[in-house]
PDB file of C-alpha atoms in Angstrom:
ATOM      1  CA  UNK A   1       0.000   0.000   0.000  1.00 55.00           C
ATOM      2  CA  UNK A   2       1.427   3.838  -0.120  1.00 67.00           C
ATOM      3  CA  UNK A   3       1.840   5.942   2.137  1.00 69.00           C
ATOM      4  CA  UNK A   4      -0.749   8.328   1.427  1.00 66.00           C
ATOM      5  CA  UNK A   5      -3.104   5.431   1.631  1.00 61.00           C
ATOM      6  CA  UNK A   6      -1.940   4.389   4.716  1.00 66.00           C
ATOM      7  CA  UNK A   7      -1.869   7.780   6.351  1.00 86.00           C
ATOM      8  CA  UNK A   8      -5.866   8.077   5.379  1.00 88.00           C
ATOM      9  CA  UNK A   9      -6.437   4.960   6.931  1.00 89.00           C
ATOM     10  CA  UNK A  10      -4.466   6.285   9.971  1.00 91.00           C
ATOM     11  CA  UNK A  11      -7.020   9.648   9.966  1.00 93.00           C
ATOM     12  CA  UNK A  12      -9.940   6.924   9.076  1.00 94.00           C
ATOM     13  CA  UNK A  13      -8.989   5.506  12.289  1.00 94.00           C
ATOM     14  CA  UNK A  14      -8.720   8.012  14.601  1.00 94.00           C
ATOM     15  CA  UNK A  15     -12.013   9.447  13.081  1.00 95.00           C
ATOM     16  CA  UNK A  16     -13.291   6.374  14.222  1.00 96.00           C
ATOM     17  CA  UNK A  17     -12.677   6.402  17.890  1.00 95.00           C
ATOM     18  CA  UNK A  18     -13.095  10.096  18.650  1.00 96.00           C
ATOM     19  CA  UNK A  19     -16.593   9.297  17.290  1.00 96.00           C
ATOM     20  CA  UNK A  20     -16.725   6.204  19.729  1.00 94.00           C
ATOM     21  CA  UNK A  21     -16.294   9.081  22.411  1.00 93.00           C
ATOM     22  CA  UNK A  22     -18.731  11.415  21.325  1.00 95.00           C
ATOM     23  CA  UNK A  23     -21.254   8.639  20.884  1.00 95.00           C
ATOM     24  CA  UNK A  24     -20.576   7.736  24.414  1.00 92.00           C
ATOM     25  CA  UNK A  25     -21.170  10.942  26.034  1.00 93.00           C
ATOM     26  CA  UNK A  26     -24.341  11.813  23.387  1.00 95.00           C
ATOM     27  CA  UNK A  27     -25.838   8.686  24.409  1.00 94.00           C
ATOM     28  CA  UNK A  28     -25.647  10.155  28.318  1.00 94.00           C
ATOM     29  CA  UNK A  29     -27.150  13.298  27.479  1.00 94.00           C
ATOM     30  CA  UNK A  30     -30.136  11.692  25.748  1.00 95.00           C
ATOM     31  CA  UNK A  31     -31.473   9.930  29.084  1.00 95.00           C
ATOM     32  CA  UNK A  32     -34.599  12.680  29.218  1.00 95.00           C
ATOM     33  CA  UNK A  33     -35.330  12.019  25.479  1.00 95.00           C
ATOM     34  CA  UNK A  34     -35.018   7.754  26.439  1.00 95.00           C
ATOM     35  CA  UNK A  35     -37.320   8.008  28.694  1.00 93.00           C
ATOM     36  CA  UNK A  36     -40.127   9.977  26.762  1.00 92.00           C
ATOM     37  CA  UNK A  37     -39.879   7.929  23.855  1.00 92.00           C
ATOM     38  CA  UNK A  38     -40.326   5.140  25.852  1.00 88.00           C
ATOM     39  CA  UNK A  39     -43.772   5.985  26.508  1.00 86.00           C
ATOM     40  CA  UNK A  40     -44.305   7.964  23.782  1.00 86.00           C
ATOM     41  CA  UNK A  41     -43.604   5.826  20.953  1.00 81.00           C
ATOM     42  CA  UNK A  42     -44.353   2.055  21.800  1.00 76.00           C
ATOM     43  CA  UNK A  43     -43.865  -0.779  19.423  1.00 73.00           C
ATOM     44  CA  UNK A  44     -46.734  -1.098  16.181  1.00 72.00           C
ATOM     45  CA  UNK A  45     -46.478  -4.377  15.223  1.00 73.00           C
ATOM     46  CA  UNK A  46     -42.873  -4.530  14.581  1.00 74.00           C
ATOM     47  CA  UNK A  47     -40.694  -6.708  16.096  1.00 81.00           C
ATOM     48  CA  UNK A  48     -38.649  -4.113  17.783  1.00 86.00           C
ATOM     49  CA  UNK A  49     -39.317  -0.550  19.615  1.00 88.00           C
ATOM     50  CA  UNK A  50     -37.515   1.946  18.413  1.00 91.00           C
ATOM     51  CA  UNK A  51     -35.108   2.004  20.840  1.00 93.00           C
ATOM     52  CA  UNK A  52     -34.499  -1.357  20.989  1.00 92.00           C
ATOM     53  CA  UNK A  53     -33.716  -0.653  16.952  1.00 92.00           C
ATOM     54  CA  UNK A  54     -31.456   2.251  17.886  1.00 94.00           C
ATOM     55  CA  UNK A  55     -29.544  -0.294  20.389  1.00 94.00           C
ATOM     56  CA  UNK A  56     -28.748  -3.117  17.778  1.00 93.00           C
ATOM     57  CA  UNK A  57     -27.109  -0.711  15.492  1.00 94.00           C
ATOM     58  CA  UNK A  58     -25.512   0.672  18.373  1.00 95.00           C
ATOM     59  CA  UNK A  59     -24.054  -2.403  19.692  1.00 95.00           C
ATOM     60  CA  UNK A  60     -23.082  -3.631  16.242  1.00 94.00           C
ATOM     61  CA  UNK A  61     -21.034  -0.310  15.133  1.00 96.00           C
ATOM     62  CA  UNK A  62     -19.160  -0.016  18.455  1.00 96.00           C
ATOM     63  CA  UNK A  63     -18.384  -3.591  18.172  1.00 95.00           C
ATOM     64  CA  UNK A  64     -16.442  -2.992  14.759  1.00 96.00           C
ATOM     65  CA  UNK A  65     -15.315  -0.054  15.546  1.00 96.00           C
ATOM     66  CA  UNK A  66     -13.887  -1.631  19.084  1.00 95.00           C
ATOM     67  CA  UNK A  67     -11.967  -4.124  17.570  1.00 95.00           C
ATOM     68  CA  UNK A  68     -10.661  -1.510  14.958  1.00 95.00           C
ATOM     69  CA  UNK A  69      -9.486   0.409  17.753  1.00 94.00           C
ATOM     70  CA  UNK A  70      -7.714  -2.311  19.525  1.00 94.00           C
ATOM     71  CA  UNK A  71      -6.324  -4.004  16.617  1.00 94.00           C
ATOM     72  CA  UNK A  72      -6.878  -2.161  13.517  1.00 92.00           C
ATOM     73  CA  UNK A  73      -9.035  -4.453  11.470  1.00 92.00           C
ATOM     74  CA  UNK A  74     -11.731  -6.858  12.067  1.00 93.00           C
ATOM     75  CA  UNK A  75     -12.565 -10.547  11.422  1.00 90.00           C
ATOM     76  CA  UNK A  76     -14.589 -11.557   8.797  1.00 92.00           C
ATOM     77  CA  UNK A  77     -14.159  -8.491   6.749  1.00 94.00           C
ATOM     78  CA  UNK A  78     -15.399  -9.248   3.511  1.00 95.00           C
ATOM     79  CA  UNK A  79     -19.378  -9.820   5.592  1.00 96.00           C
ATOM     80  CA  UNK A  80     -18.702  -7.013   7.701  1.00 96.00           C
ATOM     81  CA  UNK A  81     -18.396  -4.882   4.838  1.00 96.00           C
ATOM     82  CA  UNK A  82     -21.304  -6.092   3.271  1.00 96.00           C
ATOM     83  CA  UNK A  83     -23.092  -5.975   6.332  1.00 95.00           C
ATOM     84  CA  UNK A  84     -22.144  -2.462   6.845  1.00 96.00           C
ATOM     85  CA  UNK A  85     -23.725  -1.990   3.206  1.00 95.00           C
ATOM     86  CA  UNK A  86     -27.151  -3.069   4.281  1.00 93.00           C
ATOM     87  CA  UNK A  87     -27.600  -1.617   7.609  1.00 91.00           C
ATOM     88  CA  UNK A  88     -29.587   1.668   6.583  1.00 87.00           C
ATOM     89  CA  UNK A  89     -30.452   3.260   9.609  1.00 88.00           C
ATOM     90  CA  UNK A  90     -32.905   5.687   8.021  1.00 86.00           C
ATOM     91  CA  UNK A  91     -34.786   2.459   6.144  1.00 83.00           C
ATOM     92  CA  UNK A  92     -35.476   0.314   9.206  1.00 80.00           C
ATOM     93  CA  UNK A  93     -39.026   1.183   9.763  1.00 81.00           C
ATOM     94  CA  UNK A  94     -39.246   2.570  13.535  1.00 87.00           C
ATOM     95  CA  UNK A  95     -36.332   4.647  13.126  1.00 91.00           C
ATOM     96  CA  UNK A  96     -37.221   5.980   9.764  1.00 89.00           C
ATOM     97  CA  UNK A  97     -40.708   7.371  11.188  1.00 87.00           C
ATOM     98  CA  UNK A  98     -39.166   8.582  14.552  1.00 90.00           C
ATOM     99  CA  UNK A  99     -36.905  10.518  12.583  1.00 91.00           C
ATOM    100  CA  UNK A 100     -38.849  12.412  10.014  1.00 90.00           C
ATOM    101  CA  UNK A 101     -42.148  12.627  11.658  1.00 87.00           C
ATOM    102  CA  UNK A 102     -41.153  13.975  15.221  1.00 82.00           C
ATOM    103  CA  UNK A 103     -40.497  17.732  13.859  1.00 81.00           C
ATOM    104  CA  UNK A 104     -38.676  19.919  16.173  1.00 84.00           C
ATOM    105  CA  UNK A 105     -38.554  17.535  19.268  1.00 91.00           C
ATOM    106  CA  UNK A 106     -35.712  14.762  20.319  1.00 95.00           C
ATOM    107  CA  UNK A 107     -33.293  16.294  18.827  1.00 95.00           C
ATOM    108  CA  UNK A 108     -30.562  15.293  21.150  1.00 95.00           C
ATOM    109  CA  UNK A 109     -31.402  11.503  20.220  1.00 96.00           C
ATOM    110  CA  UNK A 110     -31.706  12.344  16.253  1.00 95.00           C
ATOM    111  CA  UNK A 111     -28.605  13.611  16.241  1.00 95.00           C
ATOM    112  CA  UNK A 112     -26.924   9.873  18.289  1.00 97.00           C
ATOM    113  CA  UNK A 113     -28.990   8.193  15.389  1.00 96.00           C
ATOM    114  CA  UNK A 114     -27.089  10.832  12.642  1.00 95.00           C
ATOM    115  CA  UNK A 115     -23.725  10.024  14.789  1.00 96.00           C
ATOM    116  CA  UNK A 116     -24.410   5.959  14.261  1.00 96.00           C
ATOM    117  CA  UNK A 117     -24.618   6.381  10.680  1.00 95.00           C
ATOM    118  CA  UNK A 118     -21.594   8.488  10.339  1.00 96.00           C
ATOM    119  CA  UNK A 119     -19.707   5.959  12.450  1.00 97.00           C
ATOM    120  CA  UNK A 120     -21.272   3.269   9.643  1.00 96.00           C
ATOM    121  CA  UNK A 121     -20.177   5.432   6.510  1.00 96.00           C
ATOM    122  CA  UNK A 122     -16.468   5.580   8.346  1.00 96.00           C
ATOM    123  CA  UNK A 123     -16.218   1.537   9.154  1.00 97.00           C
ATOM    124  CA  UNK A 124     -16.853   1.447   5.365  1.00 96.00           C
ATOM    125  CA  UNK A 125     -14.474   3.814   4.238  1.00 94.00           C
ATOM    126  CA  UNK A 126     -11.717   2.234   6.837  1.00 95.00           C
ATOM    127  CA  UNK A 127     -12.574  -1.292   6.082  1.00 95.00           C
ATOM    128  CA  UNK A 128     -12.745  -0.956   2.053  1.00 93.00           C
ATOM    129  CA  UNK A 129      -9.220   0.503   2.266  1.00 87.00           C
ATOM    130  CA  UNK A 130      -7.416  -1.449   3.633  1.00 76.00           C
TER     131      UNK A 130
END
């Protein structure tokens, strides 16, 4: 690989877990919001609430981008990538209708689920370079 490549994996990287960070302490400011969409917005005949939705993609993006972190790639890359490629946050149903529907309010939250995404987009980049 060159060196420029390299180096932009390097910034990739580090792009990567600063936004582990900033997820961290955006999902602890969004506690209030948690609890009103709780009640708020219960489950229609979907398999998932909505933030039960929000914590699957959660817990699958940190996971990659924990073991990037740690070790700088991840196992299984080739279905992690297209993995990565199908997870749509805006297209799975709960989170698509929380997000364009609820106008002006939970905005702390929208912006974690706008943070998740990015985090997706940048596991891509990372993992299709190197």
């Amino acid at each position: 690989m060159t060196e420029a490549i390299l180096n932009q994996q390097e910034v990739t990287k580090r792009n990567i877990i600063e936004l582990l960070s900033q997820l961290t302490n955006t999902y602890q400011n969004t506690r209030r919001e948690r609890k009103e969409i709780l009640t708020e917005f219960s489950p229609e005949n979907e398999e998932f609430s909505l933030l039960e939705e929000i914590e699957l993609f959660t817990v699958n993006l940190r996971g990659y981008a924990s073991q990037i972190a740690a070790t700088g790639k991840i196992v299984n890359q080739e279905n992690v990538i297209s993995q990565l490629q199908a997870m749509r946050v805006f297209s799975v149903s709960p989170i698509g209708k929380f997000y364009f529907s609820s106008n002006g309010k939970y905005e702390q939250i929208k912006n974690y689920i706008r943070m998740l995404d990015y985090l997706r987009l940048l596991l891509l980049e990372y993992l299709q370079s190197y």
